[in-house]
PDB file of C-alpha atoms in Angstrom:
ATOM      1  CA  MET A 132      19.614 -37.580 -13.265  1.00 50.00           C
ATOM      2  CA  TYR A 133      16.948 -38.112 -15.914  1.00 52.00           C
ATOM      3  CA  THR A 134      14.284 -38.430 -13.216  1.00 49.00           C
ATOM      4  CA  GLY A 135      15.370 -35.078 -11.784  1.00 45.00           C
ATOM      5  CA  LEU A 136      15.185 -33.452 -15.193  1.00 42.00           C
ATOM      6  CA  LEU A 137      11.712 -34.878 -15.785  1.00 45.00           C
ATOM      7  CA  ILE A 138      10.505 -33.564 -12.408  1.00 44.00           C
ATOM      8  CA  ALA A 139      12.000 -30.127 -13.070  1.00 39.00           C
ATOM      9  CA  GLY A 140      10.429 -30.064 -16.527  1.00 41.00           C
ATOM     10  CA  GLY A 141       7.075 -31.036 -15.071  1.00 41.00           C
ATOM     11  CA  VAL A 142       7.244 -28.272 -12.474  1.00 39.00           C
ATOM     12  CA  VAL A 143       8.076 -25.699 -15.164  1.00 38.00           C
ATOM     13  CA  ALA A 144       5.231 -26.953 -17.360  1.00 37.00           C
ATOM     14  CA  ILE A 145       2.718 -26.748 -14.495  1.00 40.00           C
ATOM     15  CA  TYR A 146       3.905 -23.240 -13.634  1.00 39.00           C
ATOM     16  CA  LEU A 147       3.500 -22.093 -17.255  1.00 39.00           C
ATOM     17  CA  ILE A 148       0.009 -23.597 -17.453  1.00 38.00           C
ATOM     18  CA  VAL A 149      -1.031 -21.892 -14.202  1.00 40.00           C
ATOM     19  CA  TYR A 150       0.511 -18.598 -15.287  1.00 43.00           C
ATOM     20  CA  ASN A 151      -1.154 -18.561 -18.684  1.00 44.00           C
ATOM     21  CA  THR A 152      -4.584 -19.761 -17.510  1.00 40.00           C
ATOM     22  CA  SER A 153      -5.020 -18.319 -14.022  1.00 45.00           C
ATOM     23  CA  MET A 154      -2.649 -15.380 -13.873  1.00 54.00           C
ATOM     24  CA  LYS A 155      -2.759 -13.856 -17.338  1.00 68.00           C
ATOM     25  CA  LEU A 156      -5.189 -10.945 -17.190  1.00 82.00           C
ATOM     26  CA  ARG A 157      -7.483  -9.543 -19.867  1.00 91.00           C
ATOM     27  CA  ARG A 158      -6.441  -6.343 -21.572  1.00 96.00           C
ATOM     28  CA  CYS A 159      -8.440  -3.145 -21.811  1.00 97.00           C
ATOM     29  CA  LYS A 160     -10.099  -3.119 -25.233  1.00 96.00           C
ATOM     30  CA  SER A 161     -11.104   0.536 -25.359  1.00 97.00           C
ATOM     31  CA  SER A 162      -9.908   2.463 -28.389  1.00 96.00           C
ATOM     32  CA  ALA A 163     -10.822   5.826 -26.824  1.00 97.00           C
ATOM     33  CA  THR A 164      -8.661   8.823 -27.574  1.00 98.00           C
ATOM     34  CA  LEU A 165      -8.248  11.542 -24.961  1.00 98.00           C
ATOM     35  CA  HIS A 166      -7.152  14.666 -26.814  1.00 98.00           C
ATOM     36  CA  GLY A 167      -8.357  17.695 -24.882  1.00 98.00           C
ATOM     37  CA  LYS A 168      -8.939  15.603 -21.737  1.00 98.00           C
ATOM     38  CA  THR A 169      -7.094  15.904 -18.415  1.00 98.00           C
ATOM     39  CA  ALA A 170      -6.302  13.069 -16.024  1.00 99.00           C
ATOM     40  CA  ILE A 171      -4.789  12.895 -12.546  1.00 99.00           C
ATOM     41  CA  VAL A 172      -3.028   9.683 -11.520  1.00 98.00           C
ATOM     42  CA  THR A 173      -1.824   9.438  -7.933  1.00 98.00           C
ATOM     43  CA  GLY A 174       1.327   7.437  -7.272  1.00 98.00           C
ATOM     44  CA  ALA A 175       2.202   7.621 -10.959  1.00 98.00           C
ATOM     45  CA  ASN A 176       5.982   7.546 -10.635  1.00 97.00           C
ATOM     46  CA  THR A 177       6.229   3.751 -10.654  1.00 96.00           C
ATOM     47  CA  GLY A 178       4.350   0.482 -11.093  1.00 96.00           C
ATOM     48  CA  ILE A 179       0.691   0.412 -12.095  1.00 97.00           C
ATOM     49  CA  GLY A 180       0.361   4.182 -11.771  1.00 98.00           C
ATOM     50  CA  LYS A 181       3.181   4.912 -14.185  1.00 98.00           C
ATOM     51  CA  THR A 182       1.888   2.362 -16.686  1.00 98.00           C
ATOM     52  CA  THR A 183      -1.599   3.858 -16.443  1.00 98.00           C
ATOM     53  CA  ALA A 184      -0.260   7.383 -16.947  1.00 98.00           C
ATOM     54  CA  LEU A 185       1.748   6.248 -19.974  1.00 98.00           C
ATOM     55  CA  ASP A 186      -1.309   4.692 -21.626  1.00 98.00           C
ATOM     56  CA  LEU A 187      -3.382   7.827 -21.039  1.00 98.00           C
ATOM     57  CA  ALA A 188      -0.590   9.995 -22.443  1.00 98.00           C
ATOM     58  CA  LYS A 189      -0.369   7.788 -25.545  1.00 98.00           C
ATOM     59  CA  ARG A 190      -4.083   8.416 -26.065  1.00 98.00           C
ATOM     60  CA  GLY A 191      -3.457  12.179 -26.068  1.00 98.00           C
ATOM     61  CA  ALA A 192      -4.504  13.167 -22.543  1.00 98.00           C
ATOM     62  CA  ARG A 193      -2.914  15.860 -20.450  1.00 98.00           C
ATOM     63  CA  VAL A 194      -1.693  13.763 -17.512  1.00 98.00           C
ATOM     64  CA  ILE A 195      -0.912  15.060 -14.031  1.00 98.00           C
ATOM     65  CA  LEU A 196       1.432  12.811 -12.066  1.00 98.00           C
ATOM     66  CA  ALA A 197       0.421  13.411  -8.449  1.00 98.00           C
ATOM     67  CA  CYS A 198       3.326  12.082  -6.406  1.00 98.00           C
ATOM     68  CA  ARG A 199       5.228  12.643  -3.171  1.00 97.00           C
ATOM     69  CA  ASN A 200       8.773  11.941  -4.387  1.00 97.00           C
ATOM     70  CA  GLN A 201       9.824  14.738  -6.732  1.00 98.00           C
ATOM     71  CA  GLN A 202      12.947  13.029  -8.084  1.00 98.00           C
ATOM     72  CA  ARG A 203      11.128   9.810  -8.999  1.00 97.00           C
ATOM     73  CA  ALA A 204       8.161  11.725 -10.423  1.00 98.00           C
ATOM     74  CA  GLU A 205      10.264  13.968 -12.648  1.00 98.00           C
ATOM     75  CA  ALA A 206      12.104  10.905 -13.955  1.00 98.00           C
ATOM     76  CA  ALA A 207       8.723   9.302 -14.709  1.00 98.00           C
ATOM     77  CA  VAL A 208       7.581  12.455 -16.524  1.00 98.00           C
ATOM     78  CA  ARG A 209      10.662  12.270 -18.762  1.00 98.00           C
ATOM     79  CA  ASP A 210      10.090   8.566 -19.468  1.00 98.00           C
ATOM     80  CA  ILE A 211       6.403   9.029 -20.282  1.00 98.00           C
ATOM     81  CA  LYS A 212       7.019  12.017 -22.537  1.00 98.00           C
ATOM     82  CA  ARG A 213       9.677  10.085 -24.431  1.00 98.00           C
ATOM     83  CA  GLU A 214       7.642   6.883 -24.804  1.00 98.00           C
ATOM     84  CA  SER A 215       4.315   8.552 -25.608  1.00 98.00           C
ATOM     85  CA  GLY A 216       5.496  11.482 -27.701  1.00 98.00           C
ATOM     86  CA  ASN A 217       3.141  13.628 -25.610  1.00 98.00           C
ATOM     87  CA  ASP A 218       4.597  16.708 -23.924  1.00 98.00           C
ATOM     88  CA  GLU A 219       1.414  17.317 -21.895  1.00 98.00           C
ATOM     89  CA  VAL A 220       2.695  15.327 -18.920  1.00 98.00           C
ATOM     90  CA  VAL A 221       3.147  17.274 -15.683  1.00 98.00           C
ATOM     91  CA  TYR A 222       4.347  16.535 -12.141  1.00 98.00           C
ATOM     92  CA  MET A 223       2.485  18.096  -9.213  1.00 98.00           C
ATOM     93  CA  ASN A 224       3.509  17.403  -5.633  1.00 98.00           C
ATOM     94  CA  LEU A 225       1.037  15.425  -3.542  1.00 98.00           C
ATOM     95  CA  ASP A 226       1.688  13.700  -0.217  1.00 98.00           C
ATOM     96  CA  LEU A 227      -1.450  11.735   0.640  1.00 98.00           C
ATOM     97  CA  GLY A 228      -0.165  11.349   4.181  1.00 98.00           C
ATOM     98  CA  SER A 229      -0.653  15.076   4.732  1.00 98.00           C
ATOM     99  CA  LEU A 230      -4.115  16.633   4.581  1.00 98.00           C
ATOM    100  CA  GLN A 231      -2.474  20.022   4.092  1.00 98.00           C
ATOM    101  CA  SER A 232      -0.578  18.671   1.090  1.00 98.00           C
ATOM    102  CA  VAL A 233      -3.842  17.361  -0.375  1.00 98.00           C
ATOM    103  CA  ARG A 234      -5.424  20.794   0.075  1.00 98.00           C
ATOM    104  CA  SER A 235      -2.403  22.555  -1.445  1.00 98.00           C
ATOM    105  CA  PHE A 236      -2.416  20.189  -4.422  1.00 98.00           C
ATOM    106  CA  THR A 237      -6.108  20.752  -5.143  1.00 98.00           C
ATOM    107  CA  GLU A 238      -5.783  24.508  -4.717  1.00 98.00           C
ATOM    108  CA  THR A 239      -2.932  24.607  -7.243  1.00 98.00           C
ATOM    109  CA  PHE A 240      -4.713  22.265  -9.626  1.00 98.00           C
ATOM    110  CA  LEU A 241      -7.974  24.219  -9.571  1.00 98.00           C
ATOM    111  CA  LYS A 242      -6.126  27.468 -10.226  1.00 98.00           C
ATOM    112  CA  THR A 243      -4.078  26.136 -13.145  1.00 98.00           C
ATOM    113  CA  GLU A 244      -6.155  23.413 -14.811  1.00 98.00           C
ATOM    114  CA  PRO A 245      -9.534  24.276 -16.365  1.00 98.00           C
ATOM    115  CA  ARG A 246     -10.887  20.710 -16.521  1.00 98.00           C
ATOM    116  CA  LEU A 247     -10.622  17.232 -14.995  1.00 98.00           C
ATOM    117  CA  ASP A 248     -11.954  14.188 -16.842  1.00 98.00           C
ATOM    118  CA  LEU A 249     -10.287  11.308 -15.001  1.00 98.00           C
ATOM    119  CA  LEU A 250      -9.254  11.036 -11.368  1.00 99.00           C
ATOM    120  CA  ILE A 251      -7.394   7.792 -10.797  1.00 98.00           C
ATOM    121  CA  ASN A 252      -6.756   7.170  -7.113  1.00 98.00           C
ATOM    122  CA  ASN A 253      -3.989   4.647  -7.587  1.00 98.00           C
ATOM    123  CA  ALA A 254      -1.414   5.300  -4.856  1.00 98.00           C
ATOM    124  CA  GLY A 255      -1.205   2.823  -2.015  1.00 96.00           C
ATOM    125  CA  ILE A 256       1.118   2.000   0.829  1.00 96.00           C
ATOM    126  CA  PHE A 257       1.888  -1.107   2.882  1.00 93.00           C
ATOM    127  CA  LEU A 258       3.690   0.492   5.785  1.00 91.00           C
ATOM    128  CA  GLN A 259       2.962   0.894   9.461  1.00 89.00           C
ATOM    129  CA  GLY A 260       3.449   4.294  11.087  1.00 94.00           C
ATOM    130  CA  LYS A 261       1.665   7.626  11.505  1.00 96.00           C
ATOM    131  CA  THR A 262       0.870  10.446   9.105  1.00 97.00           C
ATOM    132  CA  GLU A 263       1.740  14.028   9.998  1.00 96.00           C
ATOM    133  CA  ASP A 264      -1.886  14.457  11.097  1.00 98.00           C
ATOM    134  CA  GLY A 265      -1.617  11.533  13.522  1.00 97.00           C
ATOM    135  CA  PHE A 266      -3.591   8.971  11.523  1.00 98.00           C
ATOM    136  CA  GLY A 267      -2.389   5.458  10.887  1.00 97.00           C
ATOM    137  CA  MET A 268      -0.242   5.612   7.746  1.00 97.00           C
ATOM    138  CA  ILE A 269      -2.140   2.907   5.881  1.00 97.00           C
ATOM    139  CA  PHE A 270      -5.552   4.394   6.650  1.00 98.00           C
ATOM    140  CA  GLY A 271      -4.349   7.954   6.061  1.00 98.00           C
ATOM    141  CA  VAL A 272      -2.731   7.336   2.679  1.00 98.00           C
ATOM    142  CA  ASN A 273      -4.843   4.543   1.222  1.00 98.00           C
ATOM    143  CA  HIS A 274      -8.222   5.985   2.172  1.00 98.00           C
ATOM    144  CA  LEU A 275      -8.418   9.360   3.897  1.00 98.00           C
ATOM    145  CA  GLY A 276      -6.039  11.269   1.613  1.00 98.00           C
ATOM    146  CA  HIS A 277      -7.838  10.011  -1.485  1.00 98.00           C
ATOM    147  CA  PHE A 278     -11.232  10.702   0.088  1.00 98.00           C
ATOM    148  CA  LEU A 279     -10.324  14.346   0.676  1.00 98.00           C
ATOM    149  CA  LEU A 280      -8.685  14.677  -2.753  1.00 99.00           C
ATOM    150  CA  THR A 281     -11.783  13.362  -4.499  1.00 99.00           C
ATOM    151  CA  LEU A 282     -14.242  15.556  -2.650  1.00 98.00           C
ATOM    152  CA  LEU A 283     -12.184  18.697  -3.205  1.00 98.00           C
ATOM    153  CA  LEU A 284     -12.101  17.952  -6.961  1.00 98.00           C
ATOM    154  CA  LEU A 285     -15.718  16.845  -7.396  1.00 98.00           C
ATOM    155  CA  GLU A 286     -17.041  20.155  -8.685  1.00 98.00           C
ATOM    156  CA  ARG A 287     -14.351  20.343 -11.359  1.00 98.00           C
ATOM    157  CA  LEU A 288     -15.171  16.771 -12.396  1.00 98.00           C
ATOM    158  CA  LYS A 289     -18.864  17.691 -12.678  1.00 98.00           C
ATOM    159  CA  GLU A 290     -18.065  20.798 -14.710  1.00 98.00           C
ATOM    160  CA  SER A 291     -16.034  18.794 -17.231  1.00 98.00           C
ATOM    161  CA  GLY A 292     -18.866  16.678 -18.599  1.00 95.00           C
ATOM    162  CA  SER A 293     -18.697  12.883 -18.558  1.00 97.00           C
ATOM    163  CA  SER A 294     -15.889  12.208 -16.106  1.00 98.00           C
ATOM    164  CA  ARG A 295     -14.835   9.276 -13.938  1.00 98.00           C
ATOM    165  CA  VAL A 296     -13.264   8.488 -10.572  1.00 99.00           C
ATOM    166  CA  VAL A 297     -11.350   5.209 -10.410  1.00 98.00           C
ATOM    167  CA  ASN A 298     -10.320   3.834  -7.013  1.00 98.00           C
ATOM    168  CA  VAL A 299      -7.660   1.119  -7.064  1.00 98.00           C
ATOM    169  CA  SER A 300      -8.538  -1.287  -4.270  1.00 98.00           C
ATOM    170  CA  SER A 301      -7.546  -4.953  -3.867  1.00 97.00           C
ATOM    171  CA  SER A 302      -9.097  -8.361  -3.389  1.00 97.00           C
ATOM    172  CA  ALA A 303      -7.566  -8.103   0.094  1.00 97.00           C
ATOM    173  CA  HIS A 304     -10.663  -6.076   0.982  1.00 98.00           C
ATOM    174  CA  ILE A 305     -12.483  -9.370   1.599  1.00 98.00           C
ATOM    175  CA  TYR A 306     -10.368  -9.785   4.761  1.00 98.00           C
ATOM    176  CA  GLY A 307     -11.105  -6.243   5.918  1.00 98.00           C
ATOM    177  CA  ALA A 308     -13.468  -4.781   8.492  1.00 98.00           C
ATOM    178  CA  ILE A 309     -14.268  -1.264   9.696  1.00 98.00           C
ATOM    179  CA  ASP A 310     -13.838  -0.811  13.458  1.00 97.00           C
ATOM    180  CA  PHE A 311     -15.227   2.671  14.070  1.00 98.00           C
ATOM    181  CA  ASN A 312     -14.401   2.497  17.798  1.00 97.00           C
ATOM    182  CA  CYS A 313     -10.752   1.808  17.014  1.00 96.00           C
ATOM    183  CA  LEU A 314     -10.776   4.570  14.423  1.00 97.00           C
ATOM    184  CA  SER A 315     -12.164   7.016  16.970  1.00 95.00           C
ATOM    185  CA  THR A 316      -9.676   5.988  19.651  1.00 95.00           C
ATOM    186  CA  HIS A 317      -6.495   5.391  17.666  1.00 94.00           C
ATOM    187  CA  LYS A 318      -7.096   7.235  14.376  1.00 96.00           C
ATOM    188  CA  GLU A 319      -6.475   3.873  12.732  1.00 95.00           C
ATOM    189  CA  LEU A 320      -8.504   0.876  11.636  1.00 95.00           C
ATOM    190  CA  GLY A 321      -6.568  -1.510  13.873  1.00 94.00           C
ATOM    191  CA  VAL A 322      -3.564  -1.760  16.143  1.00 90.00           C
ATOM    192  CA  GLY A 323      -0.386  -3.798  16.144  1.00 89.00           C
ATOM    193  CA  ASP A 324       2.720  -4.020  14.019  1.00 86.00           C
ATOM    194  CA  THR A 325       3.256  -7.725  13.360  1.00 91.00           C
ATOM    195  CA  ALA A 326       3.326  -8.825   9.731  1.00 91.00           C
ATOM    196  CA  PHE A 327      -0.189 -10.249  10.012  1.00 93.00           C
ATOM    197  CA  GLN A 328      -1.547  -7.121  11.708  1.00 95.00           C
ATOM    198  CA  VAL A 329      -0.060  -4.879   9.000  1.00 95.00           C
ATOM    199  CA  PHE A 330      -1.731  -7.039   6.355  1.00 96.00           C
ATOM    200  CA  GLN A 331      -4.997  -6.675   8.268  1.00 97.00           C
ATOM    201  CA  LEU A 332      -4.617  -2.885   8.266  1.00 97.00           C
ATOM    202  CA  TYR A 333      -3.998  -2.956   4.527  1.00 97.00           C
ATOM    203  CA  SER A 334      -7.092  -5.120   4.025  1.00 98.00           C
ATOM    204  CA  HIS A 335      -9.189  -2.741   6.138  1.00 98.00           C
ATOM    205  CA  SER A 336      -8.021   0.219   4.032  1.00 98.00           C
ATOM    206  CA  LYS A 337      -8.877  -1.587   0.798  1.00 98.00           C
ATOM    207  CA  LEU A 338     -12.372  -2.259   2.132  1.00 98.00           C
ATOM    208  CA  CYS A 339     -12.605   1.496   2.766  1.00 98.00           C
ATOM    209  CA  ASN A 340     -11.832   2.073  -0.937  1.00 98.00           C
ATOM    210  CA  VAL A 341     -14.704  -0.180  -2.003  1.00 98.00           C
ATOM    211  CA  LEU A 342     -17.186   1.282   0.495  1.00 98.00           C
ATOM    212  CA  PHE A 343     -16.174   4.820  -0.452  1.00 98.00           C
ATOM    213  CA  THR A 344     -16.869   4.022  -4.114  1.00 98.00           C
ATOM    214  CA  HIS A 345     -20.216   2.482  -3.200  1.00 98.00           C
ATOM    215  CA  GLU A 346     -21.352   5.590  -1.312  1.00 98.00           C
ATOM    216  CA  LEU A 347     -19.823   8.020  -3.820  1.00 98.00           C
ATOM    217  CA  ALA A 348     -21.844   6.453  -6.638  1.00 98.00           C
ATOM    218  CA  LYS A 349     -25.047   7.070  -4.690  1.00 98.00           C
ATOM    219  CA  ARG A 350     -24.154  10.714  -4.137  1.00 98.00           C
ATOM    220  CA  LEU A 351     -23.231  11.194  -7.794  1.00 98.00           C
ATOM    221  CA  GLN A 352     -26.554   9.968  -9.155  1.00 98.00           C
ATOM    222  CA  GLY A 353     -28.007  12.537 -11.524  1.00 96.00           C
ATOM    223  CA  THR A 354     -24.580  13.985 -12.370  1.00 98.00           C
ATOM    224  CA  SER A 355     -22.239  13.289 -15.280  1.00 97.00           C
ATOM    225  CA  VAL A 356     -19.617  11.716 -12.987  1.00 98.00           C
ATOM    226  CA  THR A 357     -19.315   7.956 -12.451  1.00 98.00           C
ATOM    227  CA  CYS A 358     -16.990   5.966 -10.211  1.00 98.00           C
ATOM    228  CA  TYR A 359     -15.565   2.459  -9.961  1.00 98.00           C
ATOM    229  CA  SER A 360     -13.330   0.422  -7.660  1.00 98.00           C
ATOM    230  CA  LEU A 361     -11.157  -2.479  -8.731  1.00 98.00           C
ATOM    231  CA  HIS A 362      -8.693  -5.230  -7.998  1.00 98.00           C
ATOM    232  CA  PRO A 363      -5.684  -4.827 -10.337  1.00 97.00           C
ATOM    233  CA  GLY A 364      -4.503  -8.415  -9.941  1.00 92.00           C
ATOM    234  CA  VAL A 365      -1.595  -9.702  -7.895  1.00 83.00           C
ATOM    235  CA  VAL A 366       1.011  -7.397  -9.331  1.00 60.00           C
ATOM    236  CA  ARG A 367       4.762  -6.973  -8.960  1.00 52.00           C
ATOM    237  CA  THR A 368       4.998  -3.343  -7.804  1.00 54.00           C
ATOM    238  CA  GLY A 369       7.023  -1.315  -5.326  1.00 54.00           C
ATOM    239  CA  ILE A 370       4.213  -1.094  -2.760  1.00 49.00           C
ATOM    240  CA  THR A 371       6.262  -3.000  -0.148  1.00 47.00           C
ATOM    241  CA  ARG A 372       9.562  -1.211  -0.792  1.00 47.00           C
ATOM    242  CA  TYR A 373       9.315   0.694   2.499  1.00 48.00           C
ATOM    243  CA  SER A 374       8.071  -2.322   4.463  1.00 46.00           C
ATOM    244  CA  SER A 375      10.119  -4.355   6.913  1.00 55.00           C
ATOM    245  CA  ILE A 376      12.827  -6.655   5.601  1.00 56.00           C
ATOM    246  CA  TRP A 377      10.795  -9.633   6.809  1.00 54.00           C
ATOM    247  CA  TRP A 378       7.817  -8.714   4.644  1.00 49.00           C
ATOM    248  CA  GLN A 379      10.109  -8.325   1.652  1.00 51.00           C
ATOM    249  CA  ILE A 380      11.811 -11.665   2.283  1.00 52.00           C
ATOM    250  CA  LEU A 381       8.374 -13.276   2.550  1.00 52.00           C
ATOM    251  CA  LEU A 382       6.779 -11.629  -0.481  1.00 51.00           C
ATOM    252  CA  ILE A 383       9.508 -11.162  -3.092  1.00 54.00           C
ATOM    253  CA  PRO A 384      10.018 -14.845  -4.086  1.00 55.00           C
ATOM    254  CA  GLY A 385       6.269 -15.309  -4.569  1.00 47.00           C
ATOM    255  CA  ALA A 386       6.053 -12.040  -6.489  1.00 44.00           C
ATOM    256  CA  LEU A 387       8.744 -13.166  -8.911  1.00 48.00           C
ATOM    257  CA  LEU A 388       6.978 -16.463  -9.593  1.00 50.00           C
ATOM    258  CA  PHE A 389       3.268 -15.748  -9.393  1.00 50.00           C
ATOM    259  CA  CYS A 390       2.624 -12.017  -9.862  1.00 61.00           C
ATOM    260  CA  VAL A 391       1.893 -10.242 -13.123  1.00 72.00           C
ATOM    261  CA  ASP A 392       3.776  -7.175 -14.328  1.00 86.00           C
ATOM    262  CA  ALA A 393       2.595  -3.587 -14.026  1.00 84.00           C
ATOM    263  CA  ASP A 394       1.370  -3.493 -17.628  1.00 92.00           C
ATOM    264  CA  SER A 395      -1.037  -6.360 -16.963  1.00 94.00           C
ATOM    265  CA  GLY A 396      -1.966  -4.887 -13.593  1.00 94.00           C
ATOM    266  CA  ALA A 397      -2.964  -1.560 -15.141  1.00 97.00           C
ATOM    267  CA  GLN A 398      -5.511  -3.056 -17.537  1.00 98.00           C
ATOM    268  CA  THR A 399      -8.504  -3.102 -15.199  1.00 98.00           C
ATOM    269  CA  THR A 400      -7.759   0.469 -14.136  1.00 98.00           C
ATOM    270  CA  LEU A 401      -7.731   1.477 -17.797  1.00 98.00           C
ATOM    271  CA  HIS A 402     -10.935  -0.472 -18.446  1.00 98.00           C
ATOM    272  CA  CYS A 403     -12.715   1.421 -15.661  1.00 98.00           C
ATOM    273  CA  ALA A 404     -11.314   4.732 -16.871  1.00 98.00           C
ATOM    274  CA  LEU A 405     -11.956   4.299 -20.587  1.00 98.00           C
ATOM    275  CA  GLN A 406     -14.384   1.537 -21.498  1.00 98.00           C
ATOM    276  CA  GLU A 407     -17.398   2.846 -23.317  1.00 97.00           C
ATOM    277  CA  GLY A 408     -20.873   2.052 -21.965  1.00 97.00           C
ATOM    278  CA  ILE A 409     -20.065   1.156 -18.350  1.00 98.00           C
ATOM    279  CA  GLU A 410     -21.681   4.279 -16.891  1.00 98.00           C
ATOM    280  CA  PRO A 411     -24.703   2.280 -15.587  1.00 98.00           C
ATOM    281  CA  LEU A 412     -22.196   0.234 -13.536  1.00 98.00           C
ATOM    282  CA  SER A 413     -21.117   3.233 -11.467  1.00 98.00           C
ATOM    283  CA  GLY A 414     -20.220   2.112  -7.952  1.00 98.00           C
ATOM    284  CA  CYS A 415     -19.370  -1.429  -9.025  1.00 98.00           C
ATOM    285  CA  TYR A 416     -16.193  -3.371  -8.308  1.00 98.00           C
ATOM    286  CA  PHE A 417     -14.120  -4.769 -11.184  1.00 98.00           C
ATOM    287  CA  SER A 418     -11.447  -7.437 -11.532  1.00 98.00           C
ATOM    288  CA  ASP A 419      -9.819  -8.681 -14.727  1.00 97.00           C
ATOM    289  CA  CYS A 420     -11.788  -6.066 -16.704  1.00 98.00           C
ATOM    290  CA  ALA A 421     -15.151  -7.401 -15.541  1.00 98.00           C
ATOM    291  CA  VAL A 422     -17.668  -6.686 -12.791  1.00 98.00           C
ATOM    292  CA  VAL A 423     -17.317  -8.918  -9.737  1.00 98.00           C
ATOM    293  CA  ASP A 424     -19.994  -9.453  -7.091  1.00 98.00           C
ATOM    294  CA  LEU A 425     -19.130  -8.029  -3.688  1.00 98.00           C
ATOM    295  CA  LEU A 426     -19.586  -9.590  -0.283  1.00 98.00           C
ATOM    296  CA  PRO A 427     -22.444  -7.991   1.705  1.00 98.00           C
ATOM    297  CA  LYS A 428     -19.989  -6.151   3.978  1.00 98.00           C
ATOM    298  CA  ALA A 429     -18.430  -4.417   0.963  1.00 98.00           C
ATOM    299  CA  LYS A 430     -21.746  -2.892  -0.147  1.00 98.00           C
ATOM    300  CA  ASP A 431     -23.362  -2.257   3.229  1.00 98.00           C
ATOM    301  CA  ASP A 432     -25.207   1.046   2.847  1.00 98.00           C
ATOM    302  CA  ALA A 433     -25.141   1.917   6.550  1.00 98.00           C
ATOM    303  CA  VAL A 434     -21.416   1.220   6.980  1.00 98.00           C
ATOM    304  CA  ALA A 435     -20.549   3.057   3.769  1.00 98.00           C
ATOM    305  CA  ARG A 436     -22.563   6.092   4.884  1.00 98.00           C
ATOM    306  CA  LYS A 437     -20.972   6.095   8.344  1.00 98.00           C
ATOM    307  CA  LEU A 438     -17.468   5.763   6.870  1.00 98.00           C
ATOM    308  CA  TRP A 439     -18.225   8.775   4.652  1.00 98.00           C
ATOM    309  CA  GLU A 440     -19.424  10.851   7.593  1.00 98.00           C
ATOM    310  CA  VAL A 441     -16.457   9.875   9.775  1.00 98.00           C
ATOM    311  CA  SER A 442     -14.051  10.579   6.910  1.00 98.00           C
ATOM    312  CA  GLU A 443     -15.594  14.032   6.387  1.00 98.00           C
ATOM    313  CA  ARG A 444     -15.028  14.828  10.055  1.00 97.00           C
ATOM    314  CA  LEU A 445     -11.483  13.432  10.184  1.00 98.00           C
ATOM    315  CA  SER A 446     -10.436  15.275   7.037  1.00 98.00           C
ATOM    316  CA  GLY A 447     -11.872  18.574   8.253  1.00 97.00           C
ATOM    317  CA  LEU A 448     -14.663  18.853   5.710  1.00 97.00           C
ATOM    318  CA  CYS A 449     -17.312  19.319   8.383  1.00 87.00           C
TER     319      CYS A 449
END
């Protein structure tokens, strides 16, 4: 009995040491206030997005929650207004799986909002399927929808002075690759629907986020707009809530034990959005509120340029 208690106590102690040394993330140290500034946060009705939107609202920003699910988004608006004391929190419908929805969102935004200081491309999905435009769901939502959204809002970002684009990626991008032949043939970065293949698709899409940021920074040189991509940490969020039951059975126990909460997961996003003096690091990739070196494939100029050109064509920009 005593041996069992000692073993259990040892396991708990090891877990706490690992959690507090390896899994506890740095916090954003910026004291910036955002009165008179406007921010868009995609997927802001839950998880990291909601936490990010709440922090921005507490700093005085006008925050647009760009979300697909109206009921969840309106509930998030109420929560954020109550917790922040800021009434300048607004829901606008955006379905990143529909290019028409992205265009409608930007048209409405540009007609009603005179400025845009922060565009935080936070929404992500871990779900196989097809968008209404026939693209793979993971590619369409995680990359293509945000690509189109960003480009349609670029002029407003430039007009607003020093503004930033923040793309929430993942360390999973290191397992990703861009298969342009598959993209041309299947409108997706890969094929298959096994658990491993879905993870591969997710990894491919996260590599797209990093490459998009890399190329965007080059195209923004000489403007007042900067951009950053990031890994938020291994975070307990609802990203897998629409995934198969097998993925949830596999991931939930580990998430409960080894993942950080949404507040911790939002800190690197907030660092990239708010930290003073990081403008020279435009295009860089951050983790735990610090710049991290990328693998060569994640900063390949030729691949990044080709992905941009293919994304322009697929999204109807050219």
